[in-house]
Short mmCIF file of C-alpha atoms in Angstrom, two decimals:
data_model
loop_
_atom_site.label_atom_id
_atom_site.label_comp_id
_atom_site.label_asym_id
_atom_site.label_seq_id
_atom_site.Cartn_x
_atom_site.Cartn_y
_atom_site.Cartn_z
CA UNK P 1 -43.09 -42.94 158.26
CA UNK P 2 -40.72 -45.36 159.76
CA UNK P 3 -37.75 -43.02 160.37
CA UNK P 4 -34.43 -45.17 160.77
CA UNK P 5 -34.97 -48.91 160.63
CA UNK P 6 -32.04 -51.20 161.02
CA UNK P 7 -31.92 -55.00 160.25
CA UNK P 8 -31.14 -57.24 162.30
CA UNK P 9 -32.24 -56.61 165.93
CA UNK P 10 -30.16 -59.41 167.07
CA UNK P 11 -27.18 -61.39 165.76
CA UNK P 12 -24.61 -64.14 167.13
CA UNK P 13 -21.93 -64.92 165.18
CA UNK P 14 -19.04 -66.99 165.86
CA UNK P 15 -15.54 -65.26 165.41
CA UNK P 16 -14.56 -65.31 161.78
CA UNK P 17 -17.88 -64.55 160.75
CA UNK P 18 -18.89 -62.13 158.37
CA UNK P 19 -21.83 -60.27 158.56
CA UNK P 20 -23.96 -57.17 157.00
CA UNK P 21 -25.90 -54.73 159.13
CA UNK P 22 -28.33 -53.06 157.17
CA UNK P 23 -29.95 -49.44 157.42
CA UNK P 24 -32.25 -47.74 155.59
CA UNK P 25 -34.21 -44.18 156.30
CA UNK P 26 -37.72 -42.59 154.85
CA UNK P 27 -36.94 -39.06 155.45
CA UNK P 28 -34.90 -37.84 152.33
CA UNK P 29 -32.02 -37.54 154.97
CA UNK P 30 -28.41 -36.54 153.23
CA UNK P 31 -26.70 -37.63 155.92
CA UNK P 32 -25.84 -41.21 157.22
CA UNK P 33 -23.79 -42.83 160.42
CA UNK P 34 -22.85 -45.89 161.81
CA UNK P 35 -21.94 -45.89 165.77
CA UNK P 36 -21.35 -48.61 168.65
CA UNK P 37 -22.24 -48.45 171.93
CA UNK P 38 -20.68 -50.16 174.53
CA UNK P 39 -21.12 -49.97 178.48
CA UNK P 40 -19.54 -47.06 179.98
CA UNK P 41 -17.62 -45.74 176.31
CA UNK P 42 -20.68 -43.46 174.85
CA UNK P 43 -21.21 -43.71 171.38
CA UNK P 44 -18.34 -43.83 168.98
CA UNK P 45 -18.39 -43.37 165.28
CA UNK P 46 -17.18 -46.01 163.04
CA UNK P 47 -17.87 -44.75 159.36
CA UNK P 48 -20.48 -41.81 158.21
CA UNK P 49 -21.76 -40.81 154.50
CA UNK P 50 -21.60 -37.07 154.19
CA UNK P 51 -23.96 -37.25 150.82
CA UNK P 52 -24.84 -40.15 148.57
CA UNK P 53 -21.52 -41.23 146.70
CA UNK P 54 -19.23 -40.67 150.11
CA UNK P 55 -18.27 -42.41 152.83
CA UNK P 56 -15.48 -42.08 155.35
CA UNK P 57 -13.66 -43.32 158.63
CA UNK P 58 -15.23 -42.08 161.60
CA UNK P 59 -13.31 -42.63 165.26
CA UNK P 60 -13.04 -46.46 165.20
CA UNK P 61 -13.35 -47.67 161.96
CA UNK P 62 -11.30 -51.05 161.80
CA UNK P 63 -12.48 -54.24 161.12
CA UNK P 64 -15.70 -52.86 159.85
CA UNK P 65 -16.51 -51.27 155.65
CA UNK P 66 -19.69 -49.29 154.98
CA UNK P 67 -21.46 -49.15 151.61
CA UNK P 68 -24.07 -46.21 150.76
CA UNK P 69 -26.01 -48.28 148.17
CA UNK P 70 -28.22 -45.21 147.52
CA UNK P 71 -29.46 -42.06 149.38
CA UNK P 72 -31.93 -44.28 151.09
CA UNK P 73 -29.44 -47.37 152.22
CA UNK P 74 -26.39 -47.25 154.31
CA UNK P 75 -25.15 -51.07 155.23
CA UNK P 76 -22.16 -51.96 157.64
CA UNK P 77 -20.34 -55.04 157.16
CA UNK P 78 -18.13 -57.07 159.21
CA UNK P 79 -15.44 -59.50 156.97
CA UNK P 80 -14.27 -61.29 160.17
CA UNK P 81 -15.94 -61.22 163.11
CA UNK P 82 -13.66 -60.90 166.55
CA UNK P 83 -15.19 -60.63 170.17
CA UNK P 84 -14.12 -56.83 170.78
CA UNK P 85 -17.00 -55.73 167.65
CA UNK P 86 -19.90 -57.07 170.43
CA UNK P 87 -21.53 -54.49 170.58
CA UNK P 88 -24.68 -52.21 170.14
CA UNK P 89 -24.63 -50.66 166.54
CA UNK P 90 -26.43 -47.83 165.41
CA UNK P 91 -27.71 -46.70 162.54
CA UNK P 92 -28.20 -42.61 162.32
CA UNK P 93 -29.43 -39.67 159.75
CA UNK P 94 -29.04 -36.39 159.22
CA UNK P 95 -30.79 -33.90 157.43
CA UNK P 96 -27.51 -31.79 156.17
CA UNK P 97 -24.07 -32.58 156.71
CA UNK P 98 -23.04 -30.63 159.74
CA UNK P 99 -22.66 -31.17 163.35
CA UNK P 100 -25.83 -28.73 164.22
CA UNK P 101 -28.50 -30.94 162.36
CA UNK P 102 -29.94 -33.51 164.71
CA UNK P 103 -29.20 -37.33 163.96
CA UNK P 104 -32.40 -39.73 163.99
CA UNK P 105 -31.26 -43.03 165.63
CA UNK P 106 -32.32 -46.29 164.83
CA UNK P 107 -33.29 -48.92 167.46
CA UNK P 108 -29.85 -50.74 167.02
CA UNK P 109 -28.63 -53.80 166.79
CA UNK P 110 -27.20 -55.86 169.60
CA UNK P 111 -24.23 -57.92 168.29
CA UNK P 112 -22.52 -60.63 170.35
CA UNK P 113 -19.40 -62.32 168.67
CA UNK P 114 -18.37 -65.75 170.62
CA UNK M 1 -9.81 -33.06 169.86
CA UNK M 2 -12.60 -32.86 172.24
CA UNK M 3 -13.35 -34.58 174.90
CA UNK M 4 -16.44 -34.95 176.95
CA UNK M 5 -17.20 -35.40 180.00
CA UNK M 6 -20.44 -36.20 182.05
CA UNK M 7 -21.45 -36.61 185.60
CA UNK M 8 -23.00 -38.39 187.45
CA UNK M 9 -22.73 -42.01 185.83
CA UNK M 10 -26.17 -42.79 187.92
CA UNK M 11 -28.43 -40.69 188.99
CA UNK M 12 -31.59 -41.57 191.28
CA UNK M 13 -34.20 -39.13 192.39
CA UNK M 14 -37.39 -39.32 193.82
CA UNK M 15 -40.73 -38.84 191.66
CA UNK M 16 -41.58 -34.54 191.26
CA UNK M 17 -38.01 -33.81 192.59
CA UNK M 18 -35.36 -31.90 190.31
CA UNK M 19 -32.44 -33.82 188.57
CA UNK M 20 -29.13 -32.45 187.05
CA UNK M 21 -26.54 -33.76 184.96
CA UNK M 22 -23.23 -32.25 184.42
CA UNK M 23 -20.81 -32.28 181.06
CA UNK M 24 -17.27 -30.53 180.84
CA UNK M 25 -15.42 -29.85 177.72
CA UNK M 26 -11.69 -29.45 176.90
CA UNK M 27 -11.89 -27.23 173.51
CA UNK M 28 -12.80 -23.74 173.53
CA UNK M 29 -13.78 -24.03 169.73
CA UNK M 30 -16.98 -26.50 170.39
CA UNK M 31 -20.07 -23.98 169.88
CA UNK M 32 -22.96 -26.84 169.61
CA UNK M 33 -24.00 -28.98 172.91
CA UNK M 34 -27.22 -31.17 172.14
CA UNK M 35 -28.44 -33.51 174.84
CA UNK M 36 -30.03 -36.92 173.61
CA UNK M 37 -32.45 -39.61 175.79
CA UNK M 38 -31.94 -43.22 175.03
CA UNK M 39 -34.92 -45.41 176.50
CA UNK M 40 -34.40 -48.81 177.15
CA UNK M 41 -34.24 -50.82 174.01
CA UNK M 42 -33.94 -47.79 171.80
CA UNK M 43 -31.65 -45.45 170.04
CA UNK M 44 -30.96 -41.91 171.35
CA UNK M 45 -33.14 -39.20 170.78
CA UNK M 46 -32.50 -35.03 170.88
CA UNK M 47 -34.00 -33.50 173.78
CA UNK M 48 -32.60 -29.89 173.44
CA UNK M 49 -29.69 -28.07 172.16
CA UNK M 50 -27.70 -25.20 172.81
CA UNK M 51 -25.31 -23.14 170.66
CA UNK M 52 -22.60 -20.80 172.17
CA UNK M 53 -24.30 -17.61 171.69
CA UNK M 54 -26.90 -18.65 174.35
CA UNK M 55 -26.49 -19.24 178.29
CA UNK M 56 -29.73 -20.99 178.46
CA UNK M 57 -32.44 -22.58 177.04
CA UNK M 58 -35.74 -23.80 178.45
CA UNK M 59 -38.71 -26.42 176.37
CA UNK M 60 -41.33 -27.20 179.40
CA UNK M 61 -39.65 -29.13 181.90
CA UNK M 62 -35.85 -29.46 180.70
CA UNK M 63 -33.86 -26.36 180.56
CA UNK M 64 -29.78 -26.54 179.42
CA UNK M 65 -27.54 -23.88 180.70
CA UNK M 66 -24.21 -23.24 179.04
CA UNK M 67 -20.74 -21.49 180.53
CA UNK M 68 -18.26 -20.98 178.15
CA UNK M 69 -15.68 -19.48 180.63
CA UNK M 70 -15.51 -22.86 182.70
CA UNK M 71 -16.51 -24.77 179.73
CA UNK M 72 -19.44 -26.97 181.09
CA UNK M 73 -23.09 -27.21 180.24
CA UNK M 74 -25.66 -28.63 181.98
CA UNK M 75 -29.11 -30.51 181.69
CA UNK M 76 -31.71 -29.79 184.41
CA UNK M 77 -35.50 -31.54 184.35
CA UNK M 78 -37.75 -30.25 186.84
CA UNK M 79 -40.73 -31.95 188.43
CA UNK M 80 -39.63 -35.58 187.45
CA UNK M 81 -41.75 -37.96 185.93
CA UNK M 82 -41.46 -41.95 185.55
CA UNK M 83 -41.09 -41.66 181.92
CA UNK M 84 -37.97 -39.45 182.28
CA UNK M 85 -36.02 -42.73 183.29
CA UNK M 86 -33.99 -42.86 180.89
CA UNK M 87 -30.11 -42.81 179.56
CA UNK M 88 -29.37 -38.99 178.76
CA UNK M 89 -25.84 -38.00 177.06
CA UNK M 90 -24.69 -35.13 176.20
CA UNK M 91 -22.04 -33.93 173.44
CA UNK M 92 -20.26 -31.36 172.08
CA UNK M 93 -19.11 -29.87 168.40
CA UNK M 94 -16.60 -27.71 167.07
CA UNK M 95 -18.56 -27.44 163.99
CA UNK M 96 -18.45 -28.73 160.64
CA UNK M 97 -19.66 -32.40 159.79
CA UNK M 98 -21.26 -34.60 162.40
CA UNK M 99 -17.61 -36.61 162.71
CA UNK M 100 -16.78 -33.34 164.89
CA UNK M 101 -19.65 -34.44 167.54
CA UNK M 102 -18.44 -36.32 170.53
CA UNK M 103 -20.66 -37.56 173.03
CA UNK M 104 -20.19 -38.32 177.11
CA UNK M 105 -20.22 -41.70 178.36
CA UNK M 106 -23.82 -41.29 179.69
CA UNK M 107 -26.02 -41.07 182.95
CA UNK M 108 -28.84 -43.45 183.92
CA UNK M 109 -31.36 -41.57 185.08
CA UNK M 110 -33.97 -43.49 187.47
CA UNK M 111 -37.36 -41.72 189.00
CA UNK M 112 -38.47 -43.43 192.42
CA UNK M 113 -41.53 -43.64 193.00
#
């Protein structure tokens, strides 16, 4: 039982760049999330998928599109990398859609666009 | 919407002492407050939780106390231990999906020896 696990751990790209991040999670979870972290800003949402079939903008969604390939898979793509998406991204899952049902993290992955 | 905030940034304490760390919210609707760790190199994980019907809330050594009338909450981990080094945030919810949930900026918690 893996939990979250989110491909790659690392990635450089140069700006222009596209990229996919991909997530994926064991535990029959509804619920799916994307966030970044970056030094002193927390953790801000970019997209979520409320059930299998939805997605939607979270807090800072530009630049980025999500895909919920199935209830298991939840992948984050960049079209054209700029310097301001370096970053820490997380995947997350949630049992139910609502703010009282814990989100499992993923181990991230650290993103630096030159 | 809301907004979170969270003191100290850093916070350093010495081995068995007590540490707290302090959020503030601006909307009187938020009724969820969880608290996450985030070890180095890893995502965030819940620690505890509170809802708005409770003032307080104790699992072993970490105990979160909640006043609605000045609208901060507060994490508190007694007897510190090395492994309680961490990155702790806190966040708040008015309810409905997790998109409601916003999270403080964080405080790095280090244990002296």
């Amino acid at each position: 039982n893996a939990g979250v696990t989110q491909t790659p751990k690392f990635q450089v790209l140069k700006t222009g760049q596209s990229m996919t991040l991909q997530c994926a999670q064991d535990m029959n979870h509804n619920s799916m999330y994307w966030y970044r972290q970056d030094p002193g800003m927390g953790l801000r949402l970019i997209y979520y998928s409320a059930s299998e079939g939805t997605t939607d903008k979270g807090e800072v969604p530009n630049g980025y599109n999500v895909s919920r390939l199935n209830k298991r898979e939840f992948s984050l793509r960049l079209e054209s990398a700029a310097p301001s998406q370096t970053s820490v991204y997380f995947c997350a899952s949630s049992e139910a859609w609502g703010a009282n049902s814990p989100l499992h993290f993923g181990n991230g992955t650290r993103l630096t666009v030159t | 919407g809301e907004n979170v905030e969270q003191h100290p940034s850093t916070l350093s304490v010495q081995e068995g002492d007590s540490a707290v760390i302090k959020c503030t919210y601006s909307d009187s609707a938020s009724n969820y407050f969880p608290w996450y760790k985030q070890e180095l190199g890893k995502g965030p994980q819940l620690i505890i939780d509170i809802r708005s019907n409770v003032g307080e809330k104790k699992d072993q050594r970490i105990a979160v106390t909640l006043n609605k009338t000045a609208k901060h909450f507060s994490l508190h981990i007694t007897e510190t231990q090395p492994e309680d080094s961490a990155v702790y945030f806190c966040a708040g919810s008015t309810g409905g999906g997790a998109d409601g949930l916003t999270f403080g900026k964080g405080t790095h918690l280090i244990i002296q020896p």
